[in-house]
Structure formats: C-alpha cells, structure tokens
Short mmCIF file of C-alpha atoms and ligand atoms in Angstrom, two decimals:
data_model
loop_
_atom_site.label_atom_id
_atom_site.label_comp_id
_atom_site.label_asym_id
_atom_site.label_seq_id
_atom_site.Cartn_x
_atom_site.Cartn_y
_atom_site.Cartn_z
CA UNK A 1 -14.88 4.59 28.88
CA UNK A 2 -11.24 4.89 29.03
CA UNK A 3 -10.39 8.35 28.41
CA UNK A 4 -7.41 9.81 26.54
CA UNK A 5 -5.19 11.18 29.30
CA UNK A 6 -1.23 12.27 26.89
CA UNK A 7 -0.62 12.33 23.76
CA UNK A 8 3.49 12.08 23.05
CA UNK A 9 5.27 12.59 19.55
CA UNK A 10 8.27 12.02 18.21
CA UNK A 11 10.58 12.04 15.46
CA UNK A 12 12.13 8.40 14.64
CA UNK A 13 13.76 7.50 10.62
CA UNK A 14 11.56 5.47 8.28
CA UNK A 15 13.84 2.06 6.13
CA UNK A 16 15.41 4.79 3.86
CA UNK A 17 17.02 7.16 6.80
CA UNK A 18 14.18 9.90 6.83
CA UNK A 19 12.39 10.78 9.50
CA UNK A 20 9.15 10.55 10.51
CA UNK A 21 6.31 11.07 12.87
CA UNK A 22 5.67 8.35 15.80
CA UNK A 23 2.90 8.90 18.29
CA UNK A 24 1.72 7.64 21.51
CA UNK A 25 -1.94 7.68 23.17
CA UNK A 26 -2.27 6.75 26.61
CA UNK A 27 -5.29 6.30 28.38
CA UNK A 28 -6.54 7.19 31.73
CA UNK A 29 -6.42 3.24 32.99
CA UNK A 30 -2.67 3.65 31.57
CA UNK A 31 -3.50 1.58 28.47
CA UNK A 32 -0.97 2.72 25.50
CA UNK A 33 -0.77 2.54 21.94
CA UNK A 34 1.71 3.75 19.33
CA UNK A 35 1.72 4.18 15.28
CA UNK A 36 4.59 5.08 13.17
CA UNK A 37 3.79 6.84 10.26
CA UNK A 38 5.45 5.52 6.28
CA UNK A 39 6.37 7.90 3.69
CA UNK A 40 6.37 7.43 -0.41
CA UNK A 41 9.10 7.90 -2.58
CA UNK A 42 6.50 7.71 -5.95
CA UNK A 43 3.82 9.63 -4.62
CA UNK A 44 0.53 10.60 -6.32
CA UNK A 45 -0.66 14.38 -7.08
CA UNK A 46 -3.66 13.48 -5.07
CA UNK A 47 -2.06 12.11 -2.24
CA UNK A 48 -3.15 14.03 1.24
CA UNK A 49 0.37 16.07 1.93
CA UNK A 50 2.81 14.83 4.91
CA UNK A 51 4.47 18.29 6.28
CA UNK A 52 8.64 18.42 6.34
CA UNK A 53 10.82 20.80 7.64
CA UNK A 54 12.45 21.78 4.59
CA UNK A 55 15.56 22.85 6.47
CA UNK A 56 18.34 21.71 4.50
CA UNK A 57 21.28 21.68 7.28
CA UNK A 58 18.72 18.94 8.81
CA UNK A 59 17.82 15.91 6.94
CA UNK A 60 18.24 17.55 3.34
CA UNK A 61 15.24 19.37 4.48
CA UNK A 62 13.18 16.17 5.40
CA UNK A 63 13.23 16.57 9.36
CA UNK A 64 9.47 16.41 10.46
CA UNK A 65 10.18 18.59 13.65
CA UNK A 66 7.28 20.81 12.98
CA UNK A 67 4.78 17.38 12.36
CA UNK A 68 5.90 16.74 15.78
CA UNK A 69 5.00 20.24 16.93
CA UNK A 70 1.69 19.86 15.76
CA UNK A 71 0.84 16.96 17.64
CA UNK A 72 2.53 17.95 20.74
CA UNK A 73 0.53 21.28 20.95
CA UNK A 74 -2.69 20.81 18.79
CA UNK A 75 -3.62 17.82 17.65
CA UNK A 76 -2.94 16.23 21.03
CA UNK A 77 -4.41 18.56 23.52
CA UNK A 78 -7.48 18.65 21.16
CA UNK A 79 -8.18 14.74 21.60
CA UNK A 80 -7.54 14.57 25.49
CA UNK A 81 -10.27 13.27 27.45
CA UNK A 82 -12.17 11.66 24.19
CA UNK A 83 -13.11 8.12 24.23
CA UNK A 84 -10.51 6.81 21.94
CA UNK A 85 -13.28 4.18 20.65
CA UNK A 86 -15.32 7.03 19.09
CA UNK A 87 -12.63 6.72 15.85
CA UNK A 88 -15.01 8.66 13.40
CA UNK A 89 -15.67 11.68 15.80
CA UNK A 90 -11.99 11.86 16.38
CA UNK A 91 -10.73 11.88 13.38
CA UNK A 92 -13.69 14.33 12.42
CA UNK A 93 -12.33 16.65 14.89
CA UNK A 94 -8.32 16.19 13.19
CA UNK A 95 -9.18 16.75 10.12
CA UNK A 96 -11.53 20.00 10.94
CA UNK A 97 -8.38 21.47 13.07
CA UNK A 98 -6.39 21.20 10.02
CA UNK A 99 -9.37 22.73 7.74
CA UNK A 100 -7.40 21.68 4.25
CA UNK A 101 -8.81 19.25 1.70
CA UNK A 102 -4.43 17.89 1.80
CA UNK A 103 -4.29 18.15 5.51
CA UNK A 104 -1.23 20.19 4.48
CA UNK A 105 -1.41 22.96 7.37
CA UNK A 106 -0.77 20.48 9.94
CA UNK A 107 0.44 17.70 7.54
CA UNK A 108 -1.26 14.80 6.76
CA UNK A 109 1.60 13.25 8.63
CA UNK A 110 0.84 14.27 11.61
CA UNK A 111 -3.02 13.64 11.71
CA UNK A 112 -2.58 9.96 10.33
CA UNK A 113 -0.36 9.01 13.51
CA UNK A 114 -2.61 10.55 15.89
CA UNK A 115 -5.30 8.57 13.92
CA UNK A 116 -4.11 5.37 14.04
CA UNK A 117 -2.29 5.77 17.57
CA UNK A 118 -5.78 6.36 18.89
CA UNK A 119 -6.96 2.97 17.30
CA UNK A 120 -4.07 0.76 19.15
CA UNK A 121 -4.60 2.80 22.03
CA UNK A 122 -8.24 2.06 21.99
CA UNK A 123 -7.87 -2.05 21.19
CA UNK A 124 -5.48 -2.07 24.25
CA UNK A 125 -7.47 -0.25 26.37
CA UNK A 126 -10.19 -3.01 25.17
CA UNK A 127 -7.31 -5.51 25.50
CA UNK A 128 -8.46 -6.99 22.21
CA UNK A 129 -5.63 -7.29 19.47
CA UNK A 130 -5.92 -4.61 16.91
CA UNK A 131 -7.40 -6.29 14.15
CA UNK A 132 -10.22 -7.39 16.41
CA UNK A 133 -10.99 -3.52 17.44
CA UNK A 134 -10.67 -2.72 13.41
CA UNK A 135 -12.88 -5.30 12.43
CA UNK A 136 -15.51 -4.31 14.62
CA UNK A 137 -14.89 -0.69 13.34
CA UNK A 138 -15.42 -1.71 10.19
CA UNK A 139 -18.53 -3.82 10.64
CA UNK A 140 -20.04 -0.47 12.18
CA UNK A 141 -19.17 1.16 9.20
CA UNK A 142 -20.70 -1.37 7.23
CA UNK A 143 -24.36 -1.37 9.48
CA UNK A 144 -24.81 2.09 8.99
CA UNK A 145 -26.45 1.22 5.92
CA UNK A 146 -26.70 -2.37 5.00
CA UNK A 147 -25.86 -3.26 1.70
CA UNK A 148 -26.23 -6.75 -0.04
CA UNK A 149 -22.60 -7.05 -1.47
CA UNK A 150 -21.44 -7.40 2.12
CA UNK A 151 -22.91 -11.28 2.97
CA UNK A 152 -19.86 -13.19 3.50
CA UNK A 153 -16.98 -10.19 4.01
CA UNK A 154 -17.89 -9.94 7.73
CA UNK A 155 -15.31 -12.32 9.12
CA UNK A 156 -11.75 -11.44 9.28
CA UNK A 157 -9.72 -13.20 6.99
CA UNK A 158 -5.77 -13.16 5.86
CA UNK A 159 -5.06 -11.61 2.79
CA UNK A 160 -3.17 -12.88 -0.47
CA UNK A 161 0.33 -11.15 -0.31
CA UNK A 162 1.94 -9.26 -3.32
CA UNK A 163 5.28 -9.62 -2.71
CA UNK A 164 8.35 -7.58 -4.74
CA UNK A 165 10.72 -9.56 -6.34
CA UNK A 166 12.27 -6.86 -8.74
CA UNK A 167 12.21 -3.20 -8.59
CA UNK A 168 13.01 -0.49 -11.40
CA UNK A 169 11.64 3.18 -11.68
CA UNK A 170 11.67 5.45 -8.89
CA UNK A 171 12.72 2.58 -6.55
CA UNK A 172 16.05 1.53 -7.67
CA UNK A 173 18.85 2.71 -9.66
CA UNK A 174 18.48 0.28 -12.65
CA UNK A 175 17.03 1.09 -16.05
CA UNK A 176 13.71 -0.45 -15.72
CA UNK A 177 10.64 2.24 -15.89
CA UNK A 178 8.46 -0.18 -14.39
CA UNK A 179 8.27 0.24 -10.56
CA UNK A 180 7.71 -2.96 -9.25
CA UNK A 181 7.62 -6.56 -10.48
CA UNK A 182 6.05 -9.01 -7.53
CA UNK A 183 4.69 -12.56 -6.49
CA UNK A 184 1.47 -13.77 -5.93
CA UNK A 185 1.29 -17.23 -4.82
CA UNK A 186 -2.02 -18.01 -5.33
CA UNK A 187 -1.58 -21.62 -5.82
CA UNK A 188 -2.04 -22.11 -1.66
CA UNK A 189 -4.80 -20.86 0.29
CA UNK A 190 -2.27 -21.06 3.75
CA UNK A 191 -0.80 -18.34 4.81
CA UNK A 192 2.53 -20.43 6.06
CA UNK A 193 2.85 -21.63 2.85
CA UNK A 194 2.62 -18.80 0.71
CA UNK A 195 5.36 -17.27 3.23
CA UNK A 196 7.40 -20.29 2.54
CA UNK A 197 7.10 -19.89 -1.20
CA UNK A 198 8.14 -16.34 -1.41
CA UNK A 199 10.99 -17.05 0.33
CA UNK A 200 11.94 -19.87 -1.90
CA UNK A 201 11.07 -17.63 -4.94
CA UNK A 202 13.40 -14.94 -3.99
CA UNK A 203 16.37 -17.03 -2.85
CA UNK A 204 16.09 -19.02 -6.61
CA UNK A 205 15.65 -15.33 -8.06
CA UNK A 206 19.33 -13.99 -6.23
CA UNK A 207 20.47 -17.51 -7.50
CA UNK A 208 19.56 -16.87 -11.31
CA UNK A 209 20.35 -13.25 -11.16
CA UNK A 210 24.08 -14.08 -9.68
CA UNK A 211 24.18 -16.91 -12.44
CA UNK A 212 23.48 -14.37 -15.46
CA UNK A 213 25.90 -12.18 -14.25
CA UNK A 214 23.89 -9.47 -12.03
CA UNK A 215 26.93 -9.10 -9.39
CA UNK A 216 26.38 -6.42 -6.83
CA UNK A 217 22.46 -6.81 -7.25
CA UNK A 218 21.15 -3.76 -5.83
CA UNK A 219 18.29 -3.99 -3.17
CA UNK A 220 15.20 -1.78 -4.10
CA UNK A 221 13.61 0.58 -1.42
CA UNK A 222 11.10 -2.30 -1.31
CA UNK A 223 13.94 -4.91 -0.67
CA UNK A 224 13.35 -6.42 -3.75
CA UNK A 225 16.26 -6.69 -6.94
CA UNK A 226 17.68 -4.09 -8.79
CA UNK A 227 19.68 -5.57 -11.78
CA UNK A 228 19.92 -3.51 -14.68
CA UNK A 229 17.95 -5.81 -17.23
CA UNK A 230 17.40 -4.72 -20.95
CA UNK A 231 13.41 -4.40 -21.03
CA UNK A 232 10.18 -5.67 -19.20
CA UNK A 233 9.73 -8.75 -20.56
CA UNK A 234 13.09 -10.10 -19.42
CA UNK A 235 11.95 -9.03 -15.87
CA UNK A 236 8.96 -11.21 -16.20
CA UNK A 237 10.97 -13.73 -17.98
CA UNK A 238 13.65 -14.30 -15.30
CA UNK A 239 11.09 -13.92 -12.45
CA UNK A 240 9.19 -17.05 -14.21
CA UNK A 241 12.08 -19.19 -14.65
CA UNK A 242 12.60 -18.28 -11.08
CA UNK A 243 9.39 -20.07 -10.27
CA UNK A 244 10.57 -22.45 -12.06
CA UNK A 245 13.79 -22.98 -10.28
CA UNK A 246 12.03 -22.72 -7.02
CA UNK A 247 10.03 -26.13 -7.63
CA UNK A 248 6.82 -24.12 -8.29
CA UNK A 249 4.81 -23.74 -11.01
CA UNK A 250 4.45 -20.62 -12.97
CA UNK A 251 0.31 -19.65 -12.70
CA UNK A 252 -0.85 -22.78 -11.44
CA UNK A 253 1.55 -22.03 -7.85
CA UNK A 254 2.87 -18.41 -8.48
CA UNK A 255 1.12 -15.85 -10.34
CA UNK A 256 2.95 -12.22 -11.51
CA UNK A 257 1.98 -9.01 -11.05
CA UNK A 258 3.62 -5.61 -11.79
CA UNK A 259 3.50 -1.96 -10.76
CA UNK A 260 3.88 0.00 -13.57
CA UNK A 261 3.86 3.48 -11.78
CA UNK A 262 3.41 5.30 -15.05
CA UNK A 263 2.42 8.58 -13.35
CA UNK A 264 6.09 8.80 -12.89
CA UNK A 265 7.12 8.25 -17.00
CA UNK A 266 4.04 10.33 -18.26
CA UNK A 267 4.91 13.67 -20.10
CA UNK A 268 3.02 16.18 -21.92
CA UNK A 269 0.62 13.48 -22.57
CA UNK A 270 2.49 10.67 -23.94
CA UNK A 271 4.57 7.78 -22.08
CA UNK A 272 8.16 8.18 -22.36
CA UNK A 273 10.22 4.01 -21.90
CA UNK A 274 13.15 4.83 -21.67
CA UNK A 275 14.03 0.64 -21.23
CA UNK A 276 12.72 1.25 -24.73
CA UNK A 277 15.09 3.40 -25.73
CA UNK A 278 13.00 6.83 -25.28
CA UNK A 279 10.30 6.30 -26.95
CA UNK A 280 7.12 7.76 -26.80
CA UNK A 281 3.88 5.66 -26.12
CA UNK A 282 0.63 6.51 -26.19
CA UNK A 283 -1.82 5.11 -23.74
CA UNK A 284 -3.12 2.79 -26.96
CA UNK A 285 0.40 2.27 -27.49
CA UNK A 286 0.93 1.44 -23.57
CA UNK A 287 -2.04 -0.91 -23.16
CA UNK A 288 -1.12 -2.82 -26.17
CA UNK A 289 1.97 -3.55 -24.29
CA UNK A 290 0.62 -4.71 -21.16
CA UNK A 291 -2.16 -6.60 -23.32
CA UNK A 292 0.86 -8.38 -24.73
CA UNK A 293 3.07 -8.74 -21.54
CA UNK A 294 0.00 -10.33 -19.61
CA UNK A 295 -0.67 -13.07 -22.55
CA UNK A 296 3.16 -13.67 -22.47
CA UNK A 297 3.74 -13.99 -18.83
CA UNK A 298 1.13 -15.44 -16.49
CA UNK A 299 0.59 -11.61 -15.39
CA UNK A 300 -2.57 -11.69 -12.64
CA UNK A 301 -2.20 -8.10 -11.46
CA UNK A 302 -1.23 -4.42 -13.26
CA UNK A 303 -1.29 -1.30 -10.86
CA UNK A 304 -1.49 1.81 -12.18
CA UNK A 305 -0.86 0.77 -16.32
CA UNK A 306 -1.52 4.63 -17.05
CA UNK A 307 -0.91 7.84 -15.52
CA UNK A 308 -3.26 9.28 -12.69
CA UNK A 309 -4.94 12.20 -14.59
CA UNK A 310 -5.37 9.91 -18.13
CA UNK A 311 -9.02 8.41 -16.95
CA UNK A 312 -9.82 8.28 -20.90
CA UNK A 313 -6.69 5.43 -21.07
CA UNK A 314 -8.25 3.99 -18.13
CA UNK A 315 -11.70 3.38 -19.05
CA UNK A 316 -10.14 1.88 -22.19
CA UNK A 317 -7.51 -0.37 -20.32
CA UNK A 318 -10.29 -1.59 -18.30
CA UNK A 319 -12.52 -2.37 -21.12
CA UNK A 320 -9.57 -4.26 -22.76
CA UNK A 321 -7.98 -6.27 -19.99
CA UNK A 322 -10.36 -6.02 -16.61
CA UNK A 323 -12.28 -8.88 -17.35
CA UNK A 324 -8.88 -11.45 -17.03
CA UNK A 325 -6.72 -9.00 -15.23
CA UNK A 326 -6.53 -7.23 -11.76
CA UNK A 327 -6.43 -3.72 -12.73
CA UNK A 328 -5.49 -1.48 -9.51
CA UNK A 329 -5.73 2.19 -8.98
CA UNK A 330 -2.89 3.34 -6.81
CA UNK A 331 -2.18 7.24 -8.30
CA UNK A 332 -5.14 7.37 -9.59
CA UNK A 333 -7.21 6.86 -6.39
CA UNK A 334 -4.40 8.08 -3.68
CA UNK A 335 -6.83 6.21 -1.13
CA UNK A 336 -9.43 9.18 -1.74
CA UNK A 337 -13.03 8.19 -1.71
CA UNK A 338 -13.93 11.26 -4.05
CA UNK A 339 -11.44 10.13 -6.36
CA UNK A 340 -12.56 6.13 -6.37
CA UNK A 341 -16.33 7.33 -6.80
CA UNK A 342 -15.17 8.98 -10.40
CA UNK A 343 -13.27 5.52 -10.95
CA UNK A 344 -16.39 3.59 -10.50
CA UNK A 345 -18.86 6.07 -12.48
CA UNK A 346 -16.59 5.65 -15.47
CA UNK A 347 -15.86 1.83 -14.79
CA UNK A 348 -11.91 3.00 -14.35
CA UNK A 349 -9.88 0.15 -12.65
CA UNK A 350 -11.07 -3.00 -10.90
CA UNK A 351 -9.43 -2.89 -7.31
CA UNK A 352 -7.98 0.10 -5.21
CA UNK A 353 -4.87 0.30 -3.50
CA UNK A 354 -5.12 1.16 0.05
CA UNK A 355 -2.62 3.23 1.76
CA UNK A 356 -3.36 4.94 4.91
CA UNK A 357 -0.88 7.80 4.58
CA UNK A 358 -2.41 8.71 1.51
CA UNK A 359 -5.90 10.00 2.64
CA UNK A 360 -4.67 10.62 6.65
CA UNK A 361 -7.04 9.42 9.06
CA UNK A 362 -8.09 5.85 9.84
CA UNK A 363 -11.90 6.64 9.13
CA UNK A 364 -11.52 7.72 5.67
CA UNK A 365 -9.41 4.90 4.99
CA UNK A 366 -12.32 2.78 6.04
CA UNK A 367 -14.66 4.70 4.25
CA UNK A 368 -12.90 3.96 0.88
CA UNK A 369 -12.70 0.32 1.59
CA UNK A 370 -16.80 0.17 2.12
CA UNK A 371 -16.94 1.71 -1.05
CA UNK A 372 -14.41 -0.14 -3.04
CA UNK A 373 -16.18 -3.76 -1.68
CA UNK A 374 -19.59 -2.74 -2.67
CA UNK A 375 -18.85 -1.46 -5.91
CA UNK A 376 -16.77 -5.43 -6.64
CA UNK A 377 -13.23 -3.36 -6.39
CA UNK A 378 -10.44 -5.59 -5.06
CA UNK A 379 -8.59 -3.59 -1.95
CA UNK A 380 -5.09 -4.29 -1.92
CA UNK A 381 -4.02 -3.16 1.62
CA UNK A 382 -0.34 -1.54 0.76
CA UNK A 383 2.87 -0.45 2.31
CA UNK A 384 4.78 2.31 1.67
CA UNK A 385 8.61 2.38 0.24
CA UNK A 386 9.99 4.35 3.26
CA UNK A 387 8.33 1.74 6.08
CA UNK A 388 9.18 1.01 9.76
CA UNK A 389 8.39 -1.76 12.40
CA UNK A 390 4.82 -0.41 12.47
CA UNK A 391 2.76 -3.11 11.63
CA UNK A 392 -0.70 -1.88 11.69
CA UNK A 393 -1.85 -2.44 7.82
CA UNK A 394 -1.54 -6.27 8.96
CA UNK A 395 -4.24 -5.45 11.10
CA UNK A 396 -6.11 -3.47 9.01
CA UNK A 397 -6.02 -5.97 5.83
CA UNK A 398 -7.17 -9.18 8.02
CA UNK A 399 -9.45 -6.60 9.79
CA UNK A 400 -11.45 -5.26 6.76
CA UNK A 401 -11.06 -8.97 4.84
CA UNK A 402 -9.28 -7.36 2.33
CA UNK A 403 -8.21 -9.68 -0.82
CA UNK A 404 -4.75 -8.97 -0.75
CA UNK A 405 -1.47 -7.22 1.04
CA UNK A 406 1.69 -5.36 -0.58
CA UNK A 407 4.26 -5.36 2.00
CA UNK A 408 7.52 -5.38 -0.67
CA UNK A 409 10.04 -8.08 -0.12
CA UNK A 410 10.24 -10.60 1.99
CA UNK A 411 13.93 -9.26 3.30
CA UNK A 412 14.65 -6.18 5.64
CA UNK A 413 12.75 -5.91 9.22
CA UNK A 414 10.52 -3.40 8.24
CA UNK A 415 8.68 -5.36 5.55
CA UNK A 416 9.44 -8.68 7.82
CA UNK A 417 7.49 -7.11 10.95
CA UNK A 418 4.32 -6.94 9.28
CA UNK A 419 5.14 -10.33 7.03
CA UNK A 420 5.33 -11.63 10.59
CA UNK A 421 2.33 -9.95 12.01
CA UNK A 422 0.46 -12.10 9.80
CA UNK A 423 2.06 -15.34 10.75
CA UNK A 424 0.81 -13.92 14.49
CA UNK A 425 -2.80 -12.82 13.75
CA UNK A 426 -2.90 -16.21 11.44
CA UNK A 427 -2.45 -18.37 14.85
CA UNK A 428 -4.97 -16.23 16.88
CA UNK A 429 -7.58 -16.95 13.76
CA UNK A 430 -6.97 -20.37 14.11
CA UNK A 431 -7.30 -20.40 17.77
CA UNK A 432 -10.78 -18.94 17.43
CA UNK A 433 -12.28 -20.54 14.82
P1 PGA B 501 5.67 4.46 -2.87
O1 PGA B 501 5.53 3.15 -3.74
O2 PGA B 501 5.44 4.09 -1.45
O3 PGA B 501 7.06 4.92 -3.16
O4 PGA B 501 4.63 5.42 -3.37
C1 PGA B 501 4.55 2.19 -3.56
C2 PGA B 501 3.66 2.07 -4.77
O5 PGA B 501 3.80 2.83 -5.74
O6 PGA B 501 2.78 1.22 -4.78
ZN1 ZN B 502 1.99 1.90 -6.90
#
C-alpha cells in the first residue's frame, strides 16, 4: 500500500467566475492526484449542500474559503495514512465527520473533492488511468452481491453524448422555460464520429440562427445558444432543420432530447410557461405537451418533464411516454440512492442522471449507478453548468459503462476537456481490445 502522506486545498473559479474547491492527495511513493469540484446553477431541493462563504465583499458571498478550511484541517488530516484504494471506507469516514444527511456542516463541497482526489490519487499511485481504477471499483461493487442484470455491463465502454445545442431557463437570458435543448447522435456507434457530428450540428445551428436574424446569440452557461425564440417547438424546429443543414438526418443520424428543468417553473402546484404567455399547466396539461412535442420532433430523451416533489405526474408521465421515450430523473433523484429506490417502487422515470456533486462522495455515486443498472434505469453520467478542466466524469461514465454523457456544448475548454478525455480513453480502449 501506498499511503496518503498531504492533503492540499484550494480555492480556484468554476466556467461562470465562482469559486470552488480543488484538492490534492499525495501519496507516500509521491504519487498525486487532483479533483476540481462543479457547482449548479438549477439545483435540486435534494441535492447534498456545497458550503459558501456568504461574505458579500468576496465573491457576492460565493467564496468557498471555509470549504477549503475544512479540508485543510479536518477532512485531510482525518484521511492521512489510509490506503487511498480502500474508496468505500474513506468516504465512510467523510461523510461520518460531517454527521449531516446534506453534508452541509462541512459542505458537500468539500467532501466530494477529497472523494474523488483520493480516487486519481489512488489510480496514479496504481499507475493505471482513472477509468481503469473506477472500473475495477465498480466491478467490486457489483461482486458484493451478484446480480443477473449485470452479464454484459462489465467491460468499459464509451458513452452516447448529450450534447446542448440551445439553452433557455435558468441557463440563459432568453425567454425559453425549457433548460436545455441537446443532440444525440445516435446514428454512429464511433465515438470520432459522433464528435464530428456535433460539431457540424452546432456550426449549421450558429449558421441558421445568424440567418433568421438571432444577432448577438448569447452563449448559455452550458455553451450552447441563447436566442430569444417564441416557444418550444420552434427550438426543436430550428435544431431539426439544423440537422438538416448539417448533411445529417433528423432520427435516423441525430436524435433530440430536452431538459425541461420544470422544478424551476413549478408553483403552488401548477406549471407556470411563461414562453406561453403565463399560463398555468397542470402536470396533465404538461405531459400532454411533451406527448405532443416528442411525436412532432424526433424527441429520444425528456429530463425532468415535471417538478421534483410531483411523483403522482411522474408515475403518470412514465406510464404515458416511457415505453418510446427516455424519461430521466435529474431533480427528482439529485444522485440520491434513497430517492431513486422511491422512483423505482412507483415505476417513476426510466434513467437517472448522475452527478457526483449532488450526493458528495465517489462511493455513493457508485452505489446509485448499481442500483439504477439493475433496476433497467439508463445512467446518464452529467456535468454541471459551472464546470472546470476536471475531467473525471469521462472516467467515471466509460468506467461504470454508462449509456450516455451530458457534458453541454461542444465549445468552451471546460466542456472540451472532458469531450476530449473521451477522444483519449477511446484510443487506450482500442489499444487494448
Ligand atoms: P445545473 O444544470 O448544473 O445548473 O443544475 C444541469 C442540469 O439541470 O441538468
Ligand atoms: Zn437537469
């Protein structure tokens, strides 16, 4: 064993200017590893909480100085001299220091980059590449009780990405309530290609969107488009004659898929659009829509259709649309195991998003995953909107075979690094097959 000799943390800024909490593990052999921690702008109720400063001369309050603190003095002291292999016990160990269900004394913040800092620290210790350390993390996970759904997830694989294309609700200034509208180019099965096609996509999208006028187009927190279009469907519309454009072909090459973030429209029980001109949906009202928007569009993929506390209007957008559409749980399971087991008892949702920052330790994050696969739940491996070079949830999606990645645009270095990571661990695959 290599033994975990310093912990150091820092405070570095996240894609929109905020900071946040980077950490370094070094081991006794002087083996390092590092993990940058991402931040939400649309965050769930449920989410695990990431501690800030709340001093407004620093930051508007958002300074993570006292994150920081908590790693330098207990966190990090705490995991010295562990085997940084033994992930589970360590992150045991976090999470029982903090003692909260929301990791909110020490901040979920500061736990999750300890967490995954361990991990890199312990794959370069092992001088395997991360995903190779993950994977075999998650096949132990996976042997302590065999289970028969798991035949044929054990090798690591590249995911499908999800890429934005246009953005409305909380992440851009345009009147959209939707949050996201993306890509999936499931017409290819290589990786290369898909990158290719995105990239083609989105330059023939900035094309048409200059063409109808859009001037000044606004990039999203996600990188993607933020024209100010007059409802949904014309997002969907333009994004499909954008396929078009590109020399691909809407479904067959390039499927849709949105992100409807309703949490973030939901009041007092009823949807409020205001693309729609303020009115008032409810969630009948709201899956009708997306019942009609999927037959119009060739719409593969709808994250969180309702709001994260309306499981009634899940269960009944599942039973309408789950058996042709994606339906994925982002609010509604904030990465939370507890939370995805009450999903699957009421057959809520087909897939799970997968965000590391929203539980706050590697382990759990695993643990979800395991539970998602065996119950047939999609895992969608996602970045946040405030990202950084940290390209660990490359890892992790190849690592744990999951189906697909949402990464945001393919523009801006902090959705490129891990875009790129990809194109890496894709090569290193290939080597060893
Ligand atoms: P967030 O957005 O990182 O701002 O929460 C991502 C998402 O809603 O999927
Ligand atoms: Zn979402």
């Amino acid at each position: 064993m290599d033994p975990i000799a310093r912990v150091i943390a820092r405070e570095v800024l996240d894609s929109r200017g905020d900071p946040t909490v980077e950490v370094e593990v070094h081991c006794a052999s002087g083996a390092c590893g590092s993990a940058i921690v991402p931040a939400g702008a649309s965050t769930g109720r449920a989410e695990a909480r990431e501690l800030r400063d709340g001093d407004s001369a620093r930051y508007g309050g958002r300074g993570v100085r006292r994150a920081v603190h908590h790693v330098r003095e207990v966190l990090g002291p705490a995991v010295l001299g562990c085997d940084p292999t033994e992930q589970s016990a360590i992150d045991q160990r976090l999470r029982e220091l903090d003692g909260t269900p929301s990791k909110e004394r020490l901040g979920a913040n500061a736990i999750l980059g300890v967490s995954l800092a361990v991990a890199h620290a312990a794959a370069a210790s092992r001088r395997l590449p991360l995903f190779v350390h993950l994977h075999q993390l998650w096949c132990g996970l996976l042997a302590r009780q065999p289970h028969p759904a798991d035949a044929g997830v054990l090798a690591p694989r590249l995911p499908l990405p999800m890429t934005n294309m246009i953005s409305g609700g909380l992440h851009a200034g345009g009147n959209l309530d939707f949050q996201d509208f993306m890509a999936l180019p499931t017409g290819s099965t290589d990786y290369a290609q898909q990158l290719e096609w995105l990239v083609r996509l989105s330059r023939a999208l900035s094309r048409l969107l200059s063409d109808m006028g859009h001037e000044g187009r606004l990039v999203a927190d996600e990188g993607g488009f933020g024209p100010r279009l007059p409802n949904h469907a014309a997002a969907l519309e333009v994004l499909t004659r954008a396929i078009e454009r590109a020399g691909l072909r809407p479904a067959a090459d390039v499927q849709l898929a949105i992100d409807v973030a309703a949490t973030h429209f939901y009041r007092d029980g009823t949807y409020v659009l205001t693309a729609e001109g303020q009115t008032h949906a409810t969630a009948e009202q709201m899956i009708d829509r997306l019942d009609a928007l999927s037959r119009a569009f060739p719409v593969a993929s709808i994250e969180d259709g309702l709001a994260e506390d309306d499981w009634l209007g899940w269960q009944q957008l599942t039973r309408r649309l789950g058996h042709r559409v994606q339906l994925v749980g982002d609010d509604l399971f904030a990465t939370n195991p507890a939370r995805l087991l009450e999903g699957i008892r009421r057959q809520a949702a087909n897939a799970v998003l997968v965000k590391l920052n929203q539980i706050g330790t590697l382990s759990e994050t695993l643990e979800l995953m395991c539970l998602a696969h065996r119950a047939g739940y999609r895992r969608v491996v996602s970045a946040r909107s405030g990202e950084t070079e940290d390209t660990t949830i490359a890892d992790l999606a190849v690592a744990t075979a999951a189906e697909q990645i949402k990464i945001g645009a393919v523009q801006r270095s902090e959705r490129l690094a891990k875009y790129n990571r990809l194109l890496r661990i894709a090569e290193l695959l290939e080597a060893a097959a």
